[in-house]
XYZ file of C-alpha atoms in Angstrom:
683
model
C -93.150 -58.720 1.419
C -92.766 -55.450 -0.045
C -92.936 -54.499 3.389
C -89.654 -56.513 4.525
C -88.185 -56.006 1.521
C -88.264 -52.335 1.239
C -87.477 -52.541 5.316
C -84.602 -54.561 4.216
C -83.174 -51.926 1.656
C -83.438 -49.061 3.809
C -81.265 -51.231 6.714
C -78.603 -51.350 3.890
C -78.728 -48.046 2.340
C -78.261 -46.471 5.870
C -75.583 -49.103 6.687
C -73.803 -47.740 3.566
C -74.405 -44.488 4.323
C -72.753 -45.157 8.069
C -70.019 -46.884 6.059
C -68.694 -44.051 3.752
C -66.810 -41.887 6.574
C -65.077 -45.474 7.569
C -63.920 -45.842 4.031
C -62.892 -42.508 3.479
C -61.139 -42.134 7.002
C -59.112 -45.614 6.107
C -56.298 -43.632 3.900
C -56.170 -40.730 6.718
C -53.328 -41.896 9.207
C -54.332 -42.737 13.144
C -51.405 -40.640 13.830
C -49.854 -37.463 12.506
C -46.632 -35.619 14.269
C -45.538 -32.148 13.228
C -42.813 -30.370 14.232
C -43.576 -26.826 15.127
C -40.431 -25.564 16.259
C -36.509 -26.208 17.008
C -33.950 -24.936 19.414
C -30.438 -25.865 19.707
C -29.322 -22.276 20.877
C -28.343 -24.171 24.530
C -26.237 -27.210 23.037
C -26.005 -29.799 23.818
C -29.633 -29.306 24.656
C -31.804 -29.527 21.572
C -35.598 -28.644 22.011
C -37.884 -30.057 19.357
C -41.468 -28.203 20.023
C -44.393 -30.772 18.113
C -47.765 -31.470 17.725
C -49.382 -35.082 17.434
C -52.951 -35.196 15.985
C -55.201 -37.732 15.936
C -57.067 -39.245 12.806
C -59.247 -36.508 13.077
C -57.178 -34.028 13.045
C -57.457 -33.296 16.886
C -54.181 -33.082 19.132
C -53.364 -35.666 21.492
C -52.322 -35.302 24.511
C -50.508 -37.715 27.687
C -48.014 -38.779 25.796
C -44.676 -39.592 27.402
C -40.562 -40.007 26.754
C -41.999 -43.498 25.747
C -43.668 -42.401 22.859
C -41.208 -40.880 21.296
C -37.829 -41.209 20.043
C -35.299 -40.062 17.127
C -33.493 -41.595 13.799
C -31.567 -39.786 11.414
C -27.799 -38.492 11.296
C -27.876 -37.075 14.704
C -29.307 -40.136 16.220
C -25.933 -41.659 16.610
C -25.051 -38.519 18.713
C -28.023 -37.729 20.302
C -30.864 -39.058 22.898
C -34.283 -38.055 23.931
C -34.238 -37.056 28.012
C -37.011 -35.667 28.345
C -40.890 -35.180 26.804
C -43.205 -32.336 28.202
C -46.723 -31.352 26.839
C -47.941 -27.412 27.258
C -50.920 -28.314 28.677
C -50.148 -31.292 30.493
C -47.588 -29.776 32.146
C -48.659 -26.786 32.705
C -46.083 -25.100 30.992
C -45.464 -21.028 30.161
C -45.253 -20.209 26.393
C -44.074 -16.817 24.961
C -45.254 -15.582 22.140
C -44.137 -12.481 19.900
C -47.372 -11.169 18.061
C -45.487 -9.253 14.817
C -48.186 -7.216 13.252
C -47.931 -5.005 10.244
C -49.793 -1.597 10.497
C -48.353 0.015 7.014
C -51.182 2.184 4.854
C -52.216 -1.188 2.672
C -53.635 -2.474 6.073
C -55.942 0.488 6.736
C -59.918 -0.291 7.462
C -60.910 -3.965 7.245
C -57.720 -5.907 7.165
C -56.398 -3.818 10.097
C -59.562 -4.494 12.138
C -59.556 -8.292 11.271
C -55.907 -8.690 12.531
C -57.152 -6.871 15.745
C -60.118 -9.265 16.331
C -57.301 -11.972 15.182
C -55.618 -11.119 17.891
C -57.395 -9.977 20.443
C -59.503 -13.707 20.195
C -55.581 -15.223 20.631
C -55.149 -13.332 23.416
C -58.254 -15.135 25.146
C -57.101 -18.840 23.414
C -53.574 -18.533 25.410
C -53.460 -19.800 28.735
C -53.007 -17.011 31.990
C -49.359 -17.230 32.483
C -48.268 -17.137 28.935
C -46.487 -13.939 28.140
C -46.994 -12.231 25.299
C -45.552 -9.002 23.469
C -46.902 -7.129 20.524
C -44.839 -5.804 18.052
C -46.104 -3.197 14.935
C -43.705 -2.491 11.750
C -44.730 0.115 9.515
C -42.185 2.892 8.458
C -40.918 2.378 11.794
C -40.808 -0.390 14.002
C -42.392 -0.237 17.623
C -42.898 -2.350 20.470
C -46.360 -1.668 21.684
C -46.716 -4.099 24.351
C -43.400 -5.884 26.130
C -43.626 -9.413 27.261
C -46.903 -9.325 29.933
C -49.609 -11.699 30.986
C -51.955 -9.235 32.214
C -54.692 -9.868 29.334
C -56.764 -6.602 29.774
C -53.058 -4.759 28.990
C -52.742 -6.982 25.696
C -56.338 -6.609 24.935
C -55.808 -2.408 25.030
C -52.655 -2.500 23.265
C -54.170 -4.072 20.407
C -57.124 -1.891 20.383
C -54.303 0.897 19.775
C -53.060 0.227 16.499
C -53.402 2.557 14.062
C -52.158 1.982 10.277
C -50.133 4.398 8.032
C -46.332 4.680 6.598
C -44.254 1.988 4.824
C -43.234 -1.744 4.928
C -40.028 -2.522 6.661
C -40.767 -5.874 6.634
C -37.179 -7.166 7.196
C -36.417 -4.836 9.791
C -40.067 -5.613 11.926
C -39.145 -9.533 11.437
C -36.021 -9.603 12.905
C -36.967 -7.171 15.672
C -39.443 -9.418 16.375
C -37.151 -12.501 16.580
C -34.759 -10.906 18.932
C -37.444 -9.755 21.321
C -38.388 -13.748 21.047
C -35.122 -14.807 21.974
C -35.351 -12.458 25.247
C -38.364 -13.934 26.400
C -38.695 -15.047 29.832
C -39.593 -18.304 29.078
C -37.468 -21.090 27.252
C -40.495 -21.795 24.740
C -40.944 -18.966 22.636
C -42.663 -18.174 19.391
C -43.096 -15.568 16.575
C -46.196 -14.926 14.884
C -45.779 -12.734 11.780
C -49.124 -10.872 10.106
C -48.341 -8.980 6.812
C -50.339 -7.699 3.494
C -47.335 -6.538 1.946
C -43.140 -6.899 0.762
C -40.264 -4.843 1.924
C -40.511 -1.662 0.595
C -37.229 -0.459 -0.974
C -34.212 -0.704 1.340
C -36.606 1.090 4.075
C -35.017 -2.060 6.360
C -31.576 -1.197 5.932
C -30.931 -5.199 6.713
C -30.066 -8.126 4.782
C -33.290 -10.147 3.345
C -32.065 -13.190 5.152
C -30.945 -11.461 8.233
C -34.351 -12.668 10.819
C -34.353 -16.198 9.036
C -30.166 -16.820 10.213
C -31.111 -14.865 13.523
C -34.110 -17.170 14.011
C -32.339 -20.683 13.648
C -29.337 -19.317 15.537
C -31.601 -18.679 18.500
C -34.019 -21.300 17.917
C -37.141 -19.191 17.573
C -39.743 -20.480 15.214
C -41.446 -18.073 12.956
C -45.298 -18.381 11.995
C -46.267 -16.522 9.292
C -49.652 -15.279 7.653
C -49.646 -13.440 4.442
C -53.084 -11.515 4.158
C -54.945 -10.636 0.593
C -52.627 -11.083 -2.376
C -49.774 -8.663 -2.550
C -47.633 -10.141 0.303
C -44.106 -10.957 -0.119
C -45.207 -15.109 -0.344
C -41.900 -16.180 -0.817
C -39.952 -14.706 2.322
C -42.939 -15.897 4.551
C -43.013 -19.355 3.464
C -39.431 -19.136 3.721
C -38.757 -18.023 7.202
C -41.317 -20.590 8.653
C -39.997 -23.570 6.846
C -36.523 -22.684 7.460
C -37.614 -22.693 11.473
C -40.013 -26.189 11.324
C -42.862 -23.366 11.678
C -45.728 -22.811 9.270
C -46.836 -20.446 6.670
C -50.350 -19.715 6.804
C -52.442 -17.374 4.276
C -55.160 -16.086 4.351
C -56.691 -14.110 1.381
C -59.929 -13.007 3.020
C -59.060 -11.036 6.553
C -62.314 -12.430 7.513
C -60.352 -16.157 7.631
C -57.699 -14.757 10.143
C -59.932 -15.678 12.868
C -59.652 -18.846 12.590
C -55.813 -18.850 11.401
C -54.972 -17.533 14.788
C -57.213 -19.911 16.752
C -55.501 -22.967 15.331
C -52.358 -21.666 15.649
C -53.165 -20.381 19.798
C -54.281 -24.093 19.674
C -51.241 -25.255 17.968
C -48.913 -23.591 20.650
C -50.843 -24.565 23.371
C -51.092 -28.943 22.976
C -47.364 -28.623 21.868
C -44.798 -31.462 23.027
C -41.389 -30.423 24.541
C -38.595 -32.714 23.525
C -35.519 -32.196 24.870
C -32.472 -33.764 23.578
C -28.895 -34.143 24.272
C -26.742 -34.141 21.342
C -23.172 -34.496 21.462
C -22.113 -32.430 18.748
C -19.941 -29.739 18.293
C -21.090 -26.129 18.130
C -19.911 -25.459 14.921
C -22.882 -24.666 12.957
C -22.987 -28.153 10.962
C -26.787 -29.128 9.729
C -27.981 -32.643 11.007
C -30.900 -34.396 9.608
C -33.077 -35.298 12.377
C -36.697 -37.631 12.551
C -38.850 -37.740 15.348
C -40.816 -40.909 15.571
C -44.162 -40.886 17.516
C -45.843 -44.412 18.614
C -48.717 -44.470 20.057
C -51.051 -48.090 20.543
C -48.792 -49.831 17.566
C -49.332 -46.514 15.483
C -46.305 -44.561 14.184
C -45.803 -41.260 12.971
C -42.775 -39.424 11.984
C -41.687 -35.824 10.703
C -38.280 -34.578 9.669
C -36.385 -31.407 10.267
C -33.118 -30.007 10.092
C -31.128 -29.141 13.095
C -28.371 -26.776 13.261
C -25.660 -26.720 15.989
C -25.065 -22.936 16.953
C -21.819 -21.283 16.801
C -21.145 -20.675 20.219
C -17.434 -19.613 19.520
C -16.507 -18.473 15.847
C -15.328 -20.621 13.456
C -12.799 -19.597 11.567
C -10.490 -20.716 8.523
C -8.374 -19.901 6.016
C -8.839 -21.402 2.885
C -7.125 -19.657 0.131
C -4.028 -19.395 1.864
C -1.586 -19.963 -0.841
C 0.249 -23.127 -1.369
C 2.962 -21.910 -3.490
C 5.473 -18.925 -2.591
C 4.087 -15.770 -3.778
C 4.854 -13.474 -6.589
C 2.501 -10.920 -6.485
C -0.112 -9.474 -4.214
C -2.593 -12.123 -2.879
C -6.163 -11.198 -0.723
C -6.575 -13.851 1.570
C -10.271 -13.584 3.160
C -10.832 -15.668 6.605
C -13.987 -17.624 6.655
C -16.012 -16.883 9.743
C -18.687 -18.618 10.191
C -20.866 -16.880 13.596
C -24.377 -16.501 14.916
C -23.380 -12.983 16.661
C -21.928 -9.984 15.608
C -17.914 -10.084 15.876
C -16.760 -7.943 18.288
C -13.017 -8.554 17.388
C -11.324 -9.251 14.434
C -7.671 -9.352 14.071
C -4.935 -10.499 11.245
C -1.499 -11.329 12.836
C 1.433 -11.750 10.161
C 4.525 -13.197 12.211
C 3.242 -12.210 15.394
C 2.669 -8.646 14.663
C -0.939 -7.019 14.579
C -1.321 -5.538 10.788
C -5.295 -5.385 10.138
C -8.336 -4.873 12.634
C -11.263 -5.685 9.837
C -14.636 -4.122 11.602
C -16.739 -5.486 9.043
C -16.983 -8.468 6.589
C -14.934 -9.613 4.293
C -12.438 -10.088 6.934
C -9.672 -9.957 4.230
C -5.967 -9.145 4.029
C -3.740 -8.352 1.093
C 0.120 -9.842 1.296
C 2.139 -7.935 -0.694
C 5.170 -10.091 -1.081
C 7.133 -6.837 -2.699
C 7.002 -5.965 1.432
C 7.819 -9.174 3.180
C 11.002 -10.978 3.477
C 11.369 -13.581 1.126
C 10.622 -17.439 2.832
C 8.130 -18.842 4.929
C 5.467 -16.512 6.976
C 2.793 -16.830 9.680
C -0.430 -15.694 9.118
C -3.246 -15.888 12.596
C -6.650 -14.722 12.075
C -8.410 -14.304 15.752
C -12.088 -12.990 16.082
C -14.591 -13.187 19.030
C -18.215 -12.652 19.101
C -20.843 -10.682 21.061
C -21.423 -13.372 23.036
C -18.037 -13.564 24.945
C -18.071 -17.194 24.364
C -14.303 -17.156 23.767
C -11.907 -16.551 20.605
C -11.301 -18.526 17.652
C -7.559 -18.401 16.124
C -6.699 -20.184 13.027
C -3.076 -19.945 11.875
C -1.451 -20.873 8.551
C 1.736 -20.861 6.668
C 2.836 -19.314 3.769
C 5.828 -18.388 1.675
C 7.156 -15.162 0.126
C 9.014 -15.914 -3.141
C 12.561 -13.886 -3.872
C 11.665 -11.151 -6.114
C 13.599 -8.608 -8.052
C 14.222 -5.024 -7.149
C 12.288 -2.611 -8.874
C 15.470 0.037 -10.044
C 15.444 3.091 -11.455
C 18.123 5.191 -12.402
C 17.774 9.211 -10.996
C 19.214 11.997 -12.512
C 20.033 11.385 -16.109
C 17.777 13.135 -17.705
C 17.050 13.958 -21.481
C 19.202 16.789 -21.826
C 22.592 16.397 -23.093
C 25.306 15.919 -20.804
C 27.511 18.568 -20.997
C 29.661 18.647 -17.846
C 30.345 15.810 -14.919
C 27.068 14.028 -14.178
C 26.413 11.838 -11.004
C 23.409 9.719 -11.170
C 22.338 7.532 -8.115
C 19.897 4.360 -8.222
C 16.658 4.651 -5.872
C 16.087 1.018 -4.723
C 12.655 -0.641 -3.489
C 11.274 -3.826 -3.118
C 10.914 -6.729 -0.855
C 14.981 -6.609 0.441
C 17.614 -4.058 0.559
C 20.191 -3.602 -2.550
C 23.226 -5.521 -2.000
C 25.828 -4.771 -4.581
C 25.015 -2.785 -7.749
C 27.690 -2.622 -10.716
C 27.770 0.105 -13.889
C 28.355 -0.174 -16.960
C 28.873 2.540 -19.854
C 28.083 1.219 -23.030
C 30.025 -2.045 -23.842
C 33.371 -0.832 -21.284
C 33.892 -2.874 -18.256
C 31.457 -2.749 -15.106
C 32.742 -0.626 -12.254
C 31.173 -2.213 -8.853
C 29.519 0.701 -6.382
C 28.424 0.071 -2.417
C 25.317 2.084 -0.929
C 24.408 4.639 -1.755
C 25.228 3.316 -5.225
C 26.487 6.774 -7.206
C 28.143 6.832 -10.382
C 29.704 10.208 -12.291
C 29.432 10.078 -16.174
C 32.014 12.430 -17.282
C 31.654 13.329 -20.524
C 34.849 14.866 -21.374
C 35.811 11.009 -21.618
C 33.109 9.940 -23.908
C 32.878 10.554 -27.705
C 29.691 12.950 -28.573
C 26.468 11.335 -29.649
C 24.414 8.024 -27.834
C 25.526 5.994 -25.295
C 24.012 3.826 -22.619
C 24.199 3.018 -19.288
C 23.960 0.071 -17.557
C 22.846 -1.275 -14.020
C 22.776 -4.653 -12.531
C 21.290 -4.476 -8.467
C 21.668 -7.646 -6.620
C 19.280 -7.853 -3.578
C 19.791 -9.272 -0.486
C 17.336 -12.183 -1.554
C 20.026 -12.873 -4.336
C 17.687 -11.620 -7.287
C 19.715 -9.480 -9.776
C 17.844 -6.823 -11.617
C 19.156 -4.902 -14.945
C 18.243 -1.523 -15.847
C 19.403 0.458 -18.716
C 19.379 4.314 -20.014
C 20.431 5.783 -23.221
C 21.738 9.350 -22.727
C 23.715 11.784 -24.931
C 26.693 13.464 -24.734
C 27.487 16.579 -26.055
C 30.350 17.584 -28.330
C 32.716 19.774 -25.679
C 35.866 21.716 -26.327
C 39.204 20.110 -24.800
C 39.836 20.333 -21.086
C 43.095 22.435 -20.926
C 46.207 22.822 -18.326
C 48.753 25.353 -17.998
C 51.671 23.870 -15.283
C 54.730 25.737 -14.404
C 53.368 29.384 -13.917
C 51.003 30.570 -11.277
C 48.091 33.273 -12.119
C 49.642 36.513 -10.840
C 53.147 34.845 -10.389
C 55.573 37.502 -11.154
C 58.659 36.367 -13.521
C 62.421 37.871 -12.588
C 63.668 34.518 -14.553
C 63.316 32.490 -17.447
C 60.562 29.742 -16.327
C 59.152 26.718 -18.328
C 55.826 26.213 -18.905
C 53.496 23.050 -20.514
C 50.611 22.940 -21.822
C 48.423 19.692 -21.813
C 45.272 18.790 -22.965
C 42.691 16.215 -22.821
C 39.312 15.762 -24.824
C 36.890 13.095 -26.707
C 38.886 13.401 -29.595
C 42.933 13.394 -30.592
C 44.689 16.735 -30.655
C 45.347 18.089 -33.915
C 46.866 21.763 -32.999
C 48.172 23.609 -29.898
C 49.193 27.223 -30.067
C 50.596 28.890 -27.592
C 50.778 32.653 -27.398
C 52.434 35.257 -25.054
C 50.452 38.798 -25.020
C 48.982 37.890 -28.517
C 52.230 36.719 -29.783
C 52.452 32.869 -30.545
C 55.460 31.632 -29.561
C 55.066 27.713 -30.107
C 52.743 25.747 -32.705
C 53.039 21.975 -31.893
C 50.706 19.149 -33.479
C 50.902 17.241 -30.071
C 50.506 17.649 -26.028
C 52.205 18.205 -24.018
C 54.247 21.363 -25.210
C 56.648 23.284 -22.985
C 58.069 26.898 -23.557
C 60.637 28.763 -21.359
C 59.298 32.415 -20.994
C 62.311 34.264 -20.670
C 61.175 37.827 -19.037
C 64.461 40.150 -20.446
C 62.520 39.272 -23.907
C 58.924 40.726 -22.615
C 57.892 44.055 -21.545
C 57.487 44.697 -17.768
C 54.068 44.447 -16.249
C 50.852 42.714 -16.716
C 50.938 39.715 -19.557
C 49.251 37.001 -20.422
C 50.063 33.141 -21.261
C 47.267 31.549 -23.367
C 46.984 28.056 -25.236
C 44.525 26.966 -27.919
C 43.972 23.652 -28.644
C 42.031 22.159 -31.583
C 40.556 18.608 -31.377
C 40.160 16.046 -34.748
C 37.025 16.564 -33.973
C 37.139 20.633 -34.655
C 36.157 21.689 -30.939
C 38.319 24.150 -29.907
C 39.158 25.004 -26.231
C 41.378 27.926 -24.948
C 43.080 28.186 -21.460
C 45.210 31.206 -20.138
C 47.283 32.210 -16.831
C 47.871 36.115 -16.463
C 51.099 36.648 -14.777
C 53.406 40.066 -14.209
C 56.808 40.348 -15.672
C 58.993 41.958 -13.556
C 61.127 45.375 -14.293
C 64.717 43.896 -15.244
C 67.998 46.067 -15.449
C 69.785 46.020 -19.193
C 72.377 43.672 -20.085
C 75.471 45.285 -19.923
C 78.457 43.737 -21.900
C 82.229 45.739 -22.418
C 84.641 45.233 -24.972
C 88.088 46.618 -25.657
C 89.123 46.270 -22.382
C 89.996 43.266 -19.894
C 90.426 43.450 -16.390
C 93.924 44.174 -15.159
C 95.017 45.185 -18.509
C 97.970 47.798 -19.033
C 98.011 50.534 -21.767
C 100.573 51.894 -22.883
C 98.326 53.549 -25.665
C 94.859 55.093 -25.869
C 91.998 52.542 -25.943
C 88.761 52.386 -27.269
C 86.432 50.983 -24.963
C 82.638 49.591 -26.481
C 79.803 49.077 -24.283
C 76.870 47.066 -25.703
C 73.647 47.410 -23.887
C 70.242 46.057 -23.995
C 67.017 44.206 -22.747
C 63.218 44.191 -22.504
C 63.211 48.226 -22.788
C 65.333 50.202 -24.732
C 68.302 51.878 -23.014
C 68.208 55.630 -22.558
C 71.871 56.331 -21.670
C 75.566 54.796 -20.878
C 77.600 56.872 -18.592
C 81.537 56.254 -18.504
C 83.287 57.578 -15.264
C 87.271 57.357 -15.285
C 88.542 56.967 -11.694
C 85.015 57.568 -10.659
C 84.859 60.996 -12.404
C 81.980 61.006 -15.342
C 83.855 61.121 -18.455
C 81.374 60.874 -20.994
C 78.121 59.868 -21.606
C 76.304 58.356 -25.119
C 72.746 58.405 -25.864
C 72.829 56.433 -28.676
C 74.621 53.262 -30.021
C 77.453 52.459 -30.952
C 77.967 53.081 -27.199
C 82.052 53.576 -27.270
C 84.570 55.650 -25.136
C 88.084 56.536 -25.690
C 91.207 56.035 -22.980
C 93.814 58.640 -23.404
C 96.694 57.373 -21.543
C 99.075 60.773 -22.152
C 95.827 62.193 -20.460
C 95.625 59.905 -17.495
C 98.641 59.527 -15.087
C 100.391 56.167 -15.197
C 99.347 53.980 -12.329
C 96.388 52.087 -11.842
C 92.803 53.481 -12.647
C 89.186 52.401 -12.959
C 86.452 52.199 -15.643
C 82.915 52.159 -14.648
C 80.093 52.127 -16.865
C 76.671 52.080 -16.646
C 73.838 51.805 -18.525
C 70.290 53.031 -18.054
C 66.893 51.645 -19.931
C 63.334 53.088 -20.098
C 62.370 50.761 -17.225
C 64.489 53.299 -15.147
C 66.638 50.227 -14.209
C 70.427 50.229 -14.367
C 73.538 47.975 -14.869
C 77.019 48.766 -14.548
C 80.600 47.153 -14.782
C 83.644 48.185 -13.545
C 86.956 47.491 -15.102
C 90.627 48.346 -13.180
C 93.747 48.622 -15.656
C 96.696 50.011 -15.171
C 98.434 53.305 -17.720
C 102.018 52.333 -17.745
C 104.761 54.978 -16.588
C 106.370 55.092 -20.379
C 103.326 55.253 -22.476
C 104.069 55.331 -26.233
C 103.892 58.791 -27.707
C 102.697 57.200 -31.259
C 99.922 55.098 -29.059
C 97.401 56.950 -31.071
C 97.218 58.815 -34.191
C 96.189 62.188 -32.611
C 98.848 62.131 -29.338
C 100.503 65.351 -29.171
C 103.523 65.786 -27.009
C 102.194 68.915 -25.183
C 99.296 65.972 -23.783
C 101.845 64.187 -22.480
C 101.663 65.087 -18.633
C 105.332 66.440 -16.866
C 106.845 64.206 -15.123
C 106.511 64.440 -10.997
């Protein structure tokens, strides 16, 4: 009995031990699916790389399109077209091995990396192309895509360490190389033990991830040791539906590369046709697998590629602009732009070479009213040109006006000022106003003359109003000072250098900043008139002036005590003397002696007066009174002439001739001194 009991205990114990793994396995799904890559670069075709595992983690092969379905937001526009298996269908799969060869990888880390990479080469299929790329301070394509395993092994064996880590550029170039792979199925495996050194790569941190998503390249990453950039490696793997692995101990690399080789070789290639626009939109997608009643799902995000740049003008102003506005085009593209162009109202105004693609809309340089802005862009793939057009409005703005020519010095003579007008539209009209006076309209070029003689001395203001073609008026003003000025004097009626031979009337007039207080007129320094108002008219008689150069001058004093003078130089002609004869009338008959008197004068002194009787000089007088007595007894009866000639110091002469008659019987007592003997004998 004891033996049977022991056997029974042992039986139950063995059964219990056998049932333990089964109990533990009950929590493990019978089916598991992992998405290992998404490639939407050939939209509408989307290729999903997926691996399907059983409860023991072994790849499940032999599935068909009937075992797969999709759900999620993309399912409304997409359907499964085909399902292939890398192993079952003997499909080639391209891989870029990107290996960090910086100095921190020296000795054991690099040795283990080389061993793991060599083992990876042995595990892949005979027709799977592999390229080997290294990155340290430089990026080097050690071996281009090849299926010759010996060539690949030799390339791996030649790797050496040294330099810093250009991590971002190394991963980016590995992605670009994978995108050019000889098979549509491709992946990148990155191994690194460090982080980006400074700004060694000269590319953005997210450049490789963006490129990988756009080109459908899954990036598997392996972090070695503890100093690597875990965040960067994990993000780029997650973004590309790949896997991130870490290997604190370099000895673990062999197992990681083995697993990756097995994963890549056992993948399903699920081809989906999706009728969605190629505009960069991201869609949620769930890949479902059903096998023998067991189901599994995996979620991913599919981003539609941008085959033609997607452009928009999100910040184009909706209200009329009154000041400069920067408009930046929102460009979404998977490839660098080769053309970026802004056109304003159909005219090319900017061709920015790199982002941000911006333009400044300056209302001062545009006419008021509606305008049209167009942005167009084309990328390097040559898929076409994208264009977006938007409308905006420019408000009518006032002009900027500057008064040119009016400085800070007091204005002492007539000054012409001009207006410098700038702005969105030309000036249409202008008006000027001095102080509170009447406005004076002006046409282009908008000049205005300030006459200080017409203004009072002191402070004044020039005000200007400019109306532009947009209908907006701008007002500006500028103070200025007028100097105290002497009066402006004019002398009319006499020209400079004129020779005056007869009396001439001259007029003196004056204007000034104040009323006239006194006017003085002089000839050769002698005042000939003094008045308190203008105009003043005087007569210049040359007979009263000495011959030769003379000057008439006018002095005007204003109520503000400003004084001014003006003068005219002229010539006085040399004139004959004036001569008047008294005591004898023309045609008179004399019967007694007669005393004739000559009165002579003029502009110069009389040097002598000559009396000639019947042509014969009878007497000459040098001083006044100038008299001559006609002796009738000594003069034959009949007609006679008396010629009187006066000569002045100027060498001019004047003469008067008088005809008279002596009677036949003159009186013997005609004069008190007549003697009978003086009477001529009768003939």
